Amino acid sequence: MVFVLAILSYVIGALPLGYWAIRRLTGQDPRLASAYNLGLENTLKRLGTVPALLAWGLDFLKGLLAVWLGGQWGLSWAVVFALLVYLGHLYPPRLFSEGALLRGRGAGVLVGIIFGLYLSGLAYWLTLAVLSVAVLALLWGRYASLAVIGIPATLALLLTLEPITAWAKLAAWTLLLATLWRYKENIGRMLEGTEPRLGEPPPLPSEKQVVCAFMIHPLTIDDLFQSPRFRWARALVKRGLVSQALVENLAEAIRPMKVGELRGVKTADGREIRCHLISAPLLPHQITGKPELAAQRAIQGARLAKELGCTVVGLGAFWSVVGDKGKMVQEAVPQIEVTNGGAYTAGTVKAAIPGILAHFEQTGRKLKDATAAVVGANGVVAFGIARQIAPLVGKLILVGRNLERLEKSASTLKQNLERKGQPVPEIVTTLEMAAIREADLVFTATSDPQPVIFPQHVKPGAWIYDEGVPPDVDESVKEVPGVRVIPGGVVRPPGAMTGNLDLHFGEGAVPACLAETMILAAEQAYERKSLGGETKSENIQFFVERAEALGFRVVD
């Protein structure tokens, strides 16, 4: 009989009573109003006090009832039933999962478990001690997550001293481990200082606040250790106790998580923009080498962004080429707008190039005598650069993948320059990257997920403007004497932006693709988002104009 009831306790835990209640009363998906993501105050605001408390109360009753059933055979069985009901809540059968393998973190269930244990013989002082630790943790740290974790932690410690069976004590410690695993994201955010505190909920989109998200990834193994949740592994890797390969393999099992936040961005019209930084800790070669895994993580990141209350999520660096440059992500998560940031990235070129050319001439070299190369010239962005610099240089090399299209573009370019009465340089079209070795200036804007320019392709002293997303220029090029690599698409948002991570674009600066995410969310012009490989000229112009109006400035 006890084994039948043990199975029943798991089923009780699996019943999505709170989910059903909120769905029936509000019509909303409670997963998009989680207190663990949005804070208690925002959850009550979104769902209403009565539905939210009813859902919590139903979870409380699940824990209480299941543990009380086990308590009919003594306190030891009650502890085992406590573990089963909690596991049922966290990992329900697909029949009860509403399409999701995981549900809420079960705070109500855990509190119900404690009262169920009290009814099953847990001493009054032990019950009071467990609940007191939770309350004190809430008052001290103002983290609801810390208070909930304190419940099974205190219970496991105190039951170690109680005269119950060894397997019951093991069940109590397993309950703690299950709780820690379910709250691992919240623990990481507490370490990083981005977990919602009681009384300080994160902002929700409103007339005065814009909330968006941006997916990032570590560029190197050292980048991975920026986050306090992974920092402990740095010493182990450096001492050779843990291999980098093992760290990378473990990273592939980690779902996207919030690792940081950008604050203090204030637009010219007085609105505040907050941007959540979301990361799945895959390195560039893992993203490009395992496209299916990368697409899955990007989709999960977009879902997390929606759960955080965001209206737009941007795909940064190597994420921007995942899933057909964001198209698959948007199709999988239609509830949030997805952009790869290509339009404003292209728009920053027009603003930055005049300054770059002026600095180049200040070195004593004349543009009219210089040879310039444009890599990726079959694309909209790169050919736009070619049109801009053609009348200023002596020779122009166009490098692309389709020679016929390149020659047609070169012919059109010559005709336009002649019609306008502007100087016409010598124009060379080629598919060979080696041709750029004679160039004094190189402008590159491909969509290749791997670097395309290496040391053997550039001459000493060349200036390279890299507009590629991800970068087109391999890191080793910087070792060529006199070569200057200028990252394209760097933007300074308005206001006094602060953040907890180094994005490698300089203090107070962000990549243009992140800036596009902010602008898209602020303007709510979702039809302008960048998806796939095509970049429309009208969208480029839109972001250039709106960025200027909102106070974003291109760094040259």
Coordinates of C-alpha atoms in Angstrom, one line a residue:
M1 CA 0.0 0.0 0.0
V2 CA 2.8 2.4 0.9
F3 CA 4.3 2.0 -2.5
V4 CA 1.1 2.8 -4.3
L5 CA 0.7 5.9 -2.2
A6 CA 4.4 6.8 -3.0
I7 CA 3.5 6.8 -6.7
L8 CA 0.4 8.8 -5.9
S9 CA 2.5 11.4 -4.1
Y10 CA 4.6 11.9 -7.3
V11 CA 1.4 12.2 -9.3
I12 CA 0.0 14.8 -6.9
G13 CA 3.2 16.8 -7.3
A14 CA 3.0 16.5 -11.1
L15 CA -0.5 18.0 -11.3
P16 CA -0.2 21.5 -12.6
L17 CA -2.9 22.9 -10.3
G18 CA -1.4 26.4 -10.1
Y19 CA -0.9 26.5 -13.9
W20 CA -4.5 25.5 -14.5
A21 CA -5.8 28.0 -12.0
I22 CA -3.9 31.0 -13.5
R23 CA -4.8 29.9 -17.0
R24 CA -8.5 29.7 -16.1
L25 CA -8.6 33.0 -14.1
T26 CA -6.3 35.2 -16.2
G27 CA -5.8 33.5 -19.5
Q28 CA -2.0 34.1 -19.1
D29 CA 0.9 31.7 -19.2
P30 CA 2.3 31.8 -15.7
R31 CA 5.7 30.9 -17.1
L32 CA 5.8 34.4 -18.6
A33 CA 5.1 35.9 -15.1
S34 CA 7.5 34.1 -12.9
A35 CA 8.5 35.8 -9.7
Y36 CA 11.9 34.2 -10.0
N37 CA 12.5 36.2 -13.3
L38 CA 10.4 39.3 -12.8
G39 CA 10.2 39.7 -9.0
L40 CA 7.3 39.1 -6.7
E41 CA 5.9 42.6 -7.2
N42 CA 5.8 42.3 -11.0
T43 CA 4.2 38.9 -10.8
L44 CA 1.4 40.1 -8.6
K45 CA 0.9 43.1 -11.0
R46 CA 0.7 40.9 -14.1
L47 CA -1.4 38.1 -12.7
G48 CA -3.3 39.8 -10.0
T49 CA -3.0 39.1 -6.3
V50 CA -5.9 36.6 -6.0
P51 CA -4.8 34.3 -8.9
A52 CA -1.1 34.4 -7.8
L53 CA -1.9 33.5 -4.2
L54 CA -4.4 30.8 -5.3
A55 CA -1.7 29.2 -7.4
W56 CA 0.8 29.3 -4.6
G57 CA -1.8 27.9 -2.2
L58 CA -2.6 25.0 -4.5
D59 CA 1.1 24.2 -4.7
F60 CA 1.2 24.4 -0.8
L61 CA -1.7 21.9 -0.6
K62 CA 0.1 19.5 -3.0
G63 CA 3.1 19.4 -0.7
L64 CA 1.0 19.1 2.5
L65 CA -1.2 16.3 1.2
A66 CA 1.4 14.1 -0.3
V67 CA 3.7 14.3 2.8
W68 CA 0.7 13.7 5.1
L69 CA -0.1 10.5 3.2
G70 CA 3.5 9.3 3.8
G71 CA 3.3 10.3 7.4
Q72 CA 0.7 7.6 8.1
W73 CA 3.7 5.2 8.1
G74 CA 6.0 7.5 10.2
L75 CA 8.3 10.5 9.7
S76 CA 10.8 8.6 7.7
W77 CA 8.3 7.7 5.0
A78 CA 7.0 11.3 5.1
V79 CA 10.5 12.6 4.2
V80 CA 10.6 10.2 1.2
F81 CA 7.2 11.3 0.1
A82 CA 8.4 14.9 0.4
L83 CA 11.1 14.2 -2.2
L84 CA 8.7 12.4 -4.5
V85 CA 6.1 15.2 -4.5
Y86 CA 8.8 17.8 -5.2
L87 CA 10.3 15.7 -8.1
G88 CA 6.8 15.3 -9.5
H89 CA 6.3 19.1 -9.5
L90 CA 9.7 19.7 -11.1
Y91 CA 9.7 16.9 -13.6
P92 CA 6.1 15.9 -14.4
P93 CA 5.1 13.3 -17.0
R94 CA 4.6 14.8 -20.4
L95 CA 0.8 14.3 -19.9
F96 CA 0.9 17.1 -17.3
S97 CA 3.8 19.2 -18.7
E98 CA 1.8 21.5 -21.1
G99 CA 4.6 21.1 -23.6
A100 CA 7.4 22.1 -21.1
L101 CA 9.6 19.7 -19.2
L102 CA 10.1 22.0 -16.3
R103 CA 7.6 24.1 -14.3
G104 CA 7.9 26.5 -11.4
R105 CA 10.6 26.1 -8.8
G106 CA 8.1 24.9 -6.2
A107 CA 8.3 27.4 -3.3
G108 CA 4.7 26.7 -2.3
V109 CA 5.3 22.9 -2.5
L110 CA 8.4 23.2 -0.2
V111 CA 6.5 25.2 2.4
G112 CA 3.7 22.7 2.2
I113 CA 6.2 19.9 2.7
I114 CA 7.4 21.4 6.0
F115 CA 3.8 21.6 7.4
G116 CA 3.2 18.1 6.1
L117 CA 6.2 16.9 8.0
Y118 CA 5.0 18.7 11.1
L119 CA 1.7 16.8 10.9
S120 CA 3.7 13.6 10.4
G121 CA 5.8 13.9 13.6
L122 CA 8.5 16.5 12.9
A123 CA 9.2 18.3 16.2
Y124 CA 7.6 21.8 16.7
W125 CA 11.0 23.4 17.3
L126 CA 12.5 21.9 14.1
T127 CA 9.5 23.1 12.1
L128 CA 9.9 26.6 13.6
A129 CA 13.7 26.5 13.0
V130 CA 13.2 25.7 9.3
L131 CA 10.6 28.4 8.7
S132 CA 12.6 30.9 10.8
V133 CA 15.8 30.4 8.7
A134 CA 13.7 31.1 5.5
V135 CA 12.2 34.2 6.9
L136 CA 15.6 35.5 8.2
A137 CA 17.2 34.8 4.8
L138 CA 14.4 36.8 3.1
L139 CA 14.8 39.7 5.4
W140 CA 18.6 39.7 5.3
G141 CA 19.2 39.2 1.6
R142 CA 15.7 40.2 0.2
Y143 CA 16.1 37.3 -2.2
A144 CA 13.0 35.1 -2.4
S145 CA 15.2 32.4 -4.0
L146 CA 17.6 32.4 -1.1
A147 CA 14.8 32.1 1.4
V148 CA 13.3 29.1 -0.5
I149 CA 16.7 27.3 -0.7
G150 CA 17.1 27.8 3.0
I151 CA 14.0 25.5 3.6
P152 CA 15.5 22.2 2.3
A153 CA 19.0 23.2 3.4
T154 CA 18.0 23.7 7.1
L155 CA 15.7 20.6 6.9
A156 CA 18.5 18.3 5.7
L157 CA 20.9 19.6 8.3
L158 CA 18.5 19.2 11.2
L159 CA 17.2 15.8 10.1
T160 CA 20.8 14.5 10.1
L161 CA 20.5 14.6 14.0
E162 CA 17.1 13.0 14.1
P163 CA 16.4 9.3 14.8
I164 CA 15.0 8.5 11.4
T165 CA 16.2 5.9 8.9
A166 CA 19.3 6.4 6.8
W167 CA 17.3 6.3 3.5
A168 CA 15.0 9.1 4.9
K169 CA 18.1 11.2 5.6
L170 CA 19.4 10.5 2.1
A171 CA 16.0 11.6 0.7
A172 CA 16.3 14.9 2.7
W173 CA 19.7 15.6 1.2
T174 CA 18.4 14.6 -2.3
L175 CA 15.6 17.1 -1.8
L176 CA 18.2 19.8 -1.1
L177 CA 20.2 18.8 -4.2
A178 CA 17.1 18.9 -6.4
T179 CA 16.3 22.3 -5.1
L180 CA 19.8 23.6 -5.7
W181 CA 19.7 22.2 -9.2
R182 CA 16.4 23.8 -10.0
Y183 CA 17.6 27.2 -8.5
K184 CA 21.0 27.1 -10.1
E185 CA 20.1 30.0 -12.4
N186 CA 18.9 32.1 -9.5
I187 CA 22.1 31.2 -7.5
G188 CA 24.2 32.3 -10.5
R189 CA 22.2 35.6 -10.7
M190 CA 22.6 36.2 -7.0
L191 CA 26.4 35.8 -7.4
E192 CA 26.3 38.3 -10.3
G193 CA 24.0 40.7 -8.5
T194 CA 21.2 40.5 -11.2
E195 CA 18.7 38.5 -9.2
P196 CA 15.5 40.4 -8.4
R197 CA 15.3 41.5 -4.8
L198 CA 12.2 42.0 -2.8
G199 CA 11.3 45.7 -3.3
E200 CA 13.5 46.1 -6.3
P201 CA 11.8 44.2 -9.2
P202 CA 13.4 44.5 -12.6
P203 CA 11.5 46.9 -15.0
L204 CA 8.8 45.9 -17.3
P205 CA 8.1 47.6 -20.7
S206 CA 6.2 50.8 -20.2
E207 CA 6.0 54.3 -21.7
K208 CA 9.1 55.3 -19.7
Q209 CA 11.0 52.0 -19.7
V210 CA 12.3 49.9 -22.6
V211 CA 13.3 46.3 -21.8
C212 CA 15.2 44.1 -24.3
A213 CA 17.7 41.3 -24.3
F214 CA 20.9 40.4 -26.2
M215 CA 22.5 37.1 -26.6
I216 CA 26.3 37.0 -26.1
H217 CA 28.9 34.2 -25.9
P218 CA 32.5 34.0 -24.7
L219 CA 35.0 34.6 -27.4
T220 CA 37.8 32.9 -25.4
I221 CA 37.9 30.5 -22.5
D222 CA 38.9 33.5 -20.3
D223 CA 35.7 35.3 -21.3
L224 CA 33.8 32.3 -19.8
F225 CA 35.4 33.0 -16.4
Q226 CA 34.1 36.6 -16.3
S227 CA 30.9 35.3 -14.7
P228 CA 31.2 34.6 -11.0
R229 CA 29.3 31.3 -11.5
F230 CA 32.2 30.0 -13.6
R231 CA 35.1 31.9 -12.2
W232 CA 36.0 29.1 -9.8
A233 CA 37.1 26.9 -12.7
R234 CA 39.8 29.4 -13.9
A235 CA 42.4 28.2 -11.4
L236 CA 41.7 24.6 -12.2
V237 CA 42.2 25.1 -15.9
K238 CA 45.4 27.1 -15.5
R239 CA 46.9 24.5 -13.2
G240 CA 46.0 21.7 -15.6
L241 CA 43.7 20.0 -13.1
V242 CA 40.8 20.4 -15.6
S243 CA 41.3 20.5 -19.3
Q244 CA 39.8 23.1 -21.6
A245 CA 38.2 20.4 -23.6
L246 CA 36.3 19.2 -20.5
V247 CA 35.1 22.7 -19.8
E248 CA 33.9 23.1 -23.4
N249 CA 32.1 19.8 -23.2
L250 CA 30.4 20.8 -20.0
A251 CA 29.4 24.2 -21.5
E252 CA 27.5 22.4 -24.3
A253 CA 25.2 21.0 -21.6
I254 CA 24.3 24.4 -20.1
R255 CA 21.2 26.1 -21.2
P256 CA 21.1 29.9 -21.8
M257 CA 21.1 32.0 -18.7
K258 CA 21.0 35.7 -17.7
V259 CA 24.6 36.7 -17.0
G260 CA 24.5 40.5 -16.9
E261 CA 22.5 43.6 -17.5
L262 CA 23.1 47.0 -19.1
R263 CA 21.6 49.9 -17.2
G264 CA 21.8 53.7 -17.4
V265 CA 20.9 54.1 -21.1
K266 CA 18.8 57.2 -21.3
T267 CA 17.3 58.2 -24.7
A268 CA 17.0 61.8 -25.8
D269 CA 13.3 61.7 -25.2
G270 CA 13.8 60.7 -21.5
R271 CA 13.2 56.9 -21.7
E272 CA 15.4 54.4 -19.9
I273 CA 16.6 51.3 -21.8
R274 CA 17.5 48.2 -19.8
C275 CA 19.1 45.3 -21.6
H276 CA 19.4 41.8 -20.2
L277 CA 22.6 39.9 -21.3
I278 CA 21.8 36.3 -22.0
S279 CA 24.5 33.7 -22.6
A280 CA 24.8 30.0 -23.5
P281 CA 28.6 29.5 -22.8
L282 CA 29.6 28.2 -26.2
L283 CA 32.8 29.3 -27.8
P284 CA 32.9 30.5 -31.5
H285 CA 34.1 27.1 -32.9
Q286 CA 31.4 25.3 -31.0
I287 CA 28.7 27.5 -32.4
T288 CA 29.9 27.2 -36.0
G289 CA 30.9 23.5 -35.6
K290 CA 27.6 22.4 -34.1
P291 CA 24.9 24.4 -35.8
E292 CA 22.0 22.3 -34.5
L293 CA 23.1 22.7 -30.9
A294 CA 23.7 26.4 -31.5
A295 CA 20.2 26.9 -33.0
Q296 CA 18.6 25.1 -30.1
R297 CA 20.5 27.3 -27.6
A298 CA 19.5 30.5 -29.5
I299 CA 15.8 29.4 -29.4
Q300 CA 16.1 28.7 -25.7
G301 CA 17.7 32.1 -25.2
A302 CA 14.8 33.8 -27.0
R303 CA 12.3 32.0 -24.7
L304 CA 14.2 33.1 -21.6
A305 CA 14.2 36.7 -22.9
K306 CA 10.4 36.5 -23.2
E307 CA 10.2 35.1 -19.7
L308 CA 12.3 38.1 -18.5
G309 CA 9.6 40.5 -19.9
C310 CA 11.6 41.6 -23.0
T311 CA 9.9 42.6 -26.2
V312 CA 13.0 42.2 -28.5
V313 CA 16.0 39.8 -28.3
G314 CA 19.2 40.5 -30.4
L315 CA 21.6 37.9 -31.6
G316 CA 25.2 39.0 -31.1
A317 CA 28.5 37.9 -32.6
F318 CA 28.4 34.3 -33.8
W319 CA 24.7 34.0 -32.7
S320 CA 23.8 36.3 -35.5
V321 CA 24.5 33.7 -38.1
V322 CA 22.7 30.8 -36.3
G323 CA 19.5 29.4 -37.7
D324 CA 19.6 31.1 -41.1
K325 CA 20.7 34.4 -39.4
G326 CA 17.8 34.3 -36.9
K327 CA 15.0 33.2 -39.1
M328 CA 14.7 29.8 -37.4
V329 CA 14.8 31.4 -34.0
Q330 CA 11.9 33.8 -34.9
E331 CA 9.8 31.0 -36.3
A332 CA 10.3 28.9 -33.1
V333 CA 9.6 31.8 -30.7
P334 CA 7.0 34.1 -32.4
Q335 CA 6.1 35.6 -29.0
I336 CA 9.2 37.9 -29.1
E337 CA 10.8 39.9 -31.8
V338 CA 14.2 38.6 -33.0
T339 CA 16.9 40.6 -34.8
N340 CA 20.5 39.8 -35.9
G341 CA 21.3 43.6 -35.9
G342 CA 22.5 43.7 -39.5
A343 CA 20.7 46.9 -40.6
Y344 CA 22.2 49.3 -38.1
T345 CA 25.5 47.5 -38.3
A346 CA 25.4 48.5 -42.0
G347 CA 24.2 52.0 -41.2
T348 CA 27.2 52.7 -39.0
V349 CA 29.5 52.3 -41.9
K350 CA 28.3 55.4 -43.6
A351 CA 28.9 57.4 -40.4
A352 CA 32.3 56.0 -39.6
I353 CA 34.1 55.8 -42.9
P354 CA 34.7 59.6 -43.4
G355 CA 36.4 59.8 -40.1
I356 CA 38.6 56.7 -40.9
L357 CA 39.6 58.2 -44.2
A358 CA 40.5 61.5 -42.6
H359 CA 42.6 59.8 -40.0
F360 CA 44.3 57.8 -42.8
E361 CA 45.3 60.9 -44.6
Q362 CA 46.7 62.4 -41.4
T363 CA 49.4 59.7 -41.5
G364 CA 50.8 61.5 -44.6
R365 CA 49.3 59.1 -47.2
K366 CA 47.1 60.5 -50.0
L367 CA 43.8 58.7 -50.7
K368 CA 44.0 59.5 -54.4
D369 CA 47.2 57.5 -54.6
A370 CA 46.0 54.7 -52.3
T371 CA 44.7 51.2 -53.3
A372 CA 41.5 50.2 -51.4
A373 CA 40.0 46.7 -51.3
V374 CA 36.4 45.8 -50.4
V375 CA 35.8 42.2 -49.3
G376 CA 32.3 40.7 -49.6
A377 CA 31.4 43.2 -52.4
N378 CA 28.5 41.0 -53.6
G379 CA 26.7 42.0 -50.4
V380 CA 24.6 45.1 -49.8
V381 CA 26.8 46.4 -47.0
A382 CA 30.1 45.9 -48.6
F383 CA 29.0 47.3 -52.0
G384 CA 27.7 50.4 -50.2
I385 CA 31.2 50.9 -48.9
A386 CA 32.6 50.6 -52.4
R387 CA 30.2 53.3 -53.7
Q388 CA 31.2 55.6 -50.8
I389 CA 35.0 55.3 -51.3
A390 CA 35.3 54.8 -55.0
P391 CA 35.6 58.5 -56.1
L392 CA 38.2 59.0 -53.3
V393 CA 40.9 56.4 -54.1
G394 CA 43.2 55.6 -57.0
K395 CA 42.5 51.9 -57.3
L396 CA 39.6 49.8 -56.0
I397 CA 39.7 46.0 -55.7
L398 CA 36.3 44.3 -55.3
V399 CA 36.4 40.7 -53.8
G400 CA 33.4 38.5 -53.8
R401 CA 32.0 35.0 -54.5
N402 CA 30.2 35.7 -57.8
L403 CA 32.4 37.1 -60.5
E404 CA 29.6 37.8 -62.9
R405 CA 27.7 39.8 -60.4
L406 CA 30.8 41.6 -59.3
E407 CA 31.6 42.7 -62.9
K408 CA 28.0 44.0 -63.3
S409 CA 28.3 45.9 -60.1
A410 CA 31.6 47.4 -61.1
S411 CA 30.2 48.5 -64.5
T412 CA 27.2 50.1 -62.8
L413 CA 29.6 51.8 -60.3
K414 CA 31.7 53.3 -63.1
Q415 CA 28.6 54.6 -65.0
N416 CA 27.3 56.3 -61.9
L417 CA 30.6 58.0 -61.2
E418 CA 30.9 59.2 -64.8
R419 CA 27.3 60.5 -64.8
K420 CA 28.0 62.5 -61.6
G421 CA 31.3 63.8 -62.9
Q422 CA 33.3 62.2 -60.1
P423 CA 36.7 60.6 -60.4
V424 CA 36.7 57.0 -61.7
P425 CA 39.4 54.8 -60.1
E426 CA 40.9 51.7 -61.6
I427 CA 38.5 48.9 -60.6
V428 CA 39.5 45.2 -60.3
T429 CA 37.0 42.4 -59.7
T430 CA 38.3 39.1 -58.3
L431 CA 37.3 36.0 -56.3
E432 CA 40.9 35.7 -54.9
M433 CA 41.5 37.0 -51.4
A434 CA 45.3 37.2 -52.2
A435 CA 44.5 40.2 -54.4
I436 CA 44.0 42.5 -51.3
R437 CA 47.7 42.2 -50.4
E438 CA 48.4 45.3 -52.5
A439 CA 45.7 47.3 -50.7
D440 CA 46.5 50.2 -48.3
L441 CA 43.0 50.2 -47.0
V442 CA 40.8 47.1 -46.6
F443 CA 37.1 47.2 -45.9
T444 CA 35.5 43.9 -45.2
A445 CA 31.8 43.0 -44.6
T446 CA 31.0 39.4 -45.2
S447 CA 28.6 37.1 -43.4
D448 CA 31.0 34.2 -43.2
P449 CA 31.0 32.6 -39.8
Q450 CA 34.7 32.0 -40.0
P451 CA 37.6 34.6 -40.5
V452 CA 38.4 35.1 -44.1
I453 CA 41.4 37.5 -43.9
F454 CA 44.8 36.1 -42.6
P455 CA 48.3 37.5 -42.4
Q456 CA 49.3 36.3 -45.8
H457 CA 46.5 38.4 -47.3
V458 CA 47.6 41.8 -46.0
K459 CA 50.7 44.0 -46.4
P460 CA 52.5 45.7 -43.6
G461 CA 51.0 49.1 -42.6
A462 CA 47.6 48.3 -44.1
W463 CA 44.4 49.7 -42.3
I464 CA 41.6 47.2 -42.1
Y465 CA 38.0 48.2 -41.3
D466 CA 36.2 45.0 -40.2
E467 CA 32.5 45.3 -40.5
G468 CA 32.0 41.5 -40.5
V469 CA 29.6 40.0 -38.0
P470 CA 31.3 37.8 -36.7
P471 CA 34.7 39.4 -37.4
D472 CA 36.2 38.7 -40.8
V473 CA 39.8 39.3 -39.7
D474 CA 41.6 36.6 -37.9
E475 CA 43.3 37.7 -34.6
S476 CA 46.8 36.7 -36.1
V477 CA 46.5 39.6 -38.6
K478 CA 47.2 42.1 -35.8
E479 CA 50.8 40.6 -35.6
V480 CA 51.6 41.9 -39.1
P481 CA 53.9 45.0 -38.6
G482 CA 52.0 48.3 -38.9
V483 CA 48.6 46.8 -39.5
R484 CA 45.7 48.5 -37.8
V485 CA 42.5 46.6 -37.5
I486 CA 39.5 48.8 -36.8
P487 CA 36.3 47.0 -35.5
G488 CA 33.2 48.3 -37.3
G489 CA 29.9 49.0 -35.9
V490 CA 30.8 50.3 -32.5
V491 CA 28.2 52.6 -30.9
R492 CA 28.0 54.7 -27.8
P493 CA 24.4 54.7 -26.3
P494 CA 23.0 57.8 -24.8
G495 CA 23.2 58.3 -21.0
A496 CA 25.7 56.8 -18.6
M497 CA 25.6 53.1 -19.4
T498 CA 26.9 50.6 -16.9
G499 CA 27.2 46.8 -16.9
N500 CA 28.9 43.9 -15.1
L501 CA 30.6 42.3 -18.1
D502 CA 33.4 43.4 -20.5
L503 CA 31.9 43.3 -24.0
H504 CA 35.3 44.2 -25.5
F505 CA 34.1 47.3 -27.2
G506 CA 35.4 49.9 -24.8
E507 CA 33.9 51.6 -21.8
G508 CA 30.4 52.8 -22.5
A509 CA 30.3 51.3 -26.0
V510 CA 28.4 48.4 -27.5
P511 CA 28.3 46.7 -30.9
A512 CA 25.8 48.2 -33.5
C513 CA 23.8 44.9 -33.4
L514 CA 23.1 45.5 -29.7
A515 CA 22.3 49.1 -30.4
E516 CA 19.8 48.0 -33.1
T517 CA 18.2 45.7 -30.5
M518 CA 17.7 48.7 -28.1
I519 CA 16.4 51.0 -30.9
L520 CA 14.0 48.4 -32.2
A521 CA 12.6 47.9 -28.7
A522 CA 12.4 51.7 -28.1
E523 CA 10.7 52.5 -31.4
Q524 CA 8.6 49.3 -31.5
A525 CA 9.1 49.3 -35.3
Y526 CA 9.3 45.5 -35.4
E527 CA 8.8 45.3 -39.1
R528 CA 12.3 46.8 -39.4
K529 CA 14.0 43.9 -37.6
S530 CA 17.0 42.3 -39.4
L531 CA 16.5 38.6 -40.2
G532 CA 18.2 36.4 -42.8
G533 CA 20.9 37.6 -45.1
E534 CA 19.0 40.4 -46.8
T535 CA 19.4 43.9 -45.5
K536 CA 17.0 46.5 -47.0
S537 CA 18.3 50.0 -47.7
E538 CA 15.2 51.6 -46.2
N539 CA 15.8 49.7 -42.9
I540 CA 19.4 50.8 -42.8
Q541 CA 18.3 54.4 -43.3
F542 CA 15.6 54.0 -40.6
F543 CA 18.1 52.9 -37.9
V544 CA 20.6 55.6 -38.8
E545 CA 18.0 58.3 -38.5
R546 CA 16.3 56.9 -35.3
A547 CA 19.7 56.3 -33.7
E548 CA 20.6 59.9 -34.2
A549 CA 17.3 61.1 -32.8
L550 CA 17.6 58.9 -29.7
G551 CA 21.1 59.9 -29.0
F552 CA 23.2 56.9 -30.2
R553 CA 26.6 57.9 -31.6
V554 CA 28.9 55.9 -33.8
V555 CA 32.5 55.5 -32.5
D556 CA 35.1 56.0 -35.3

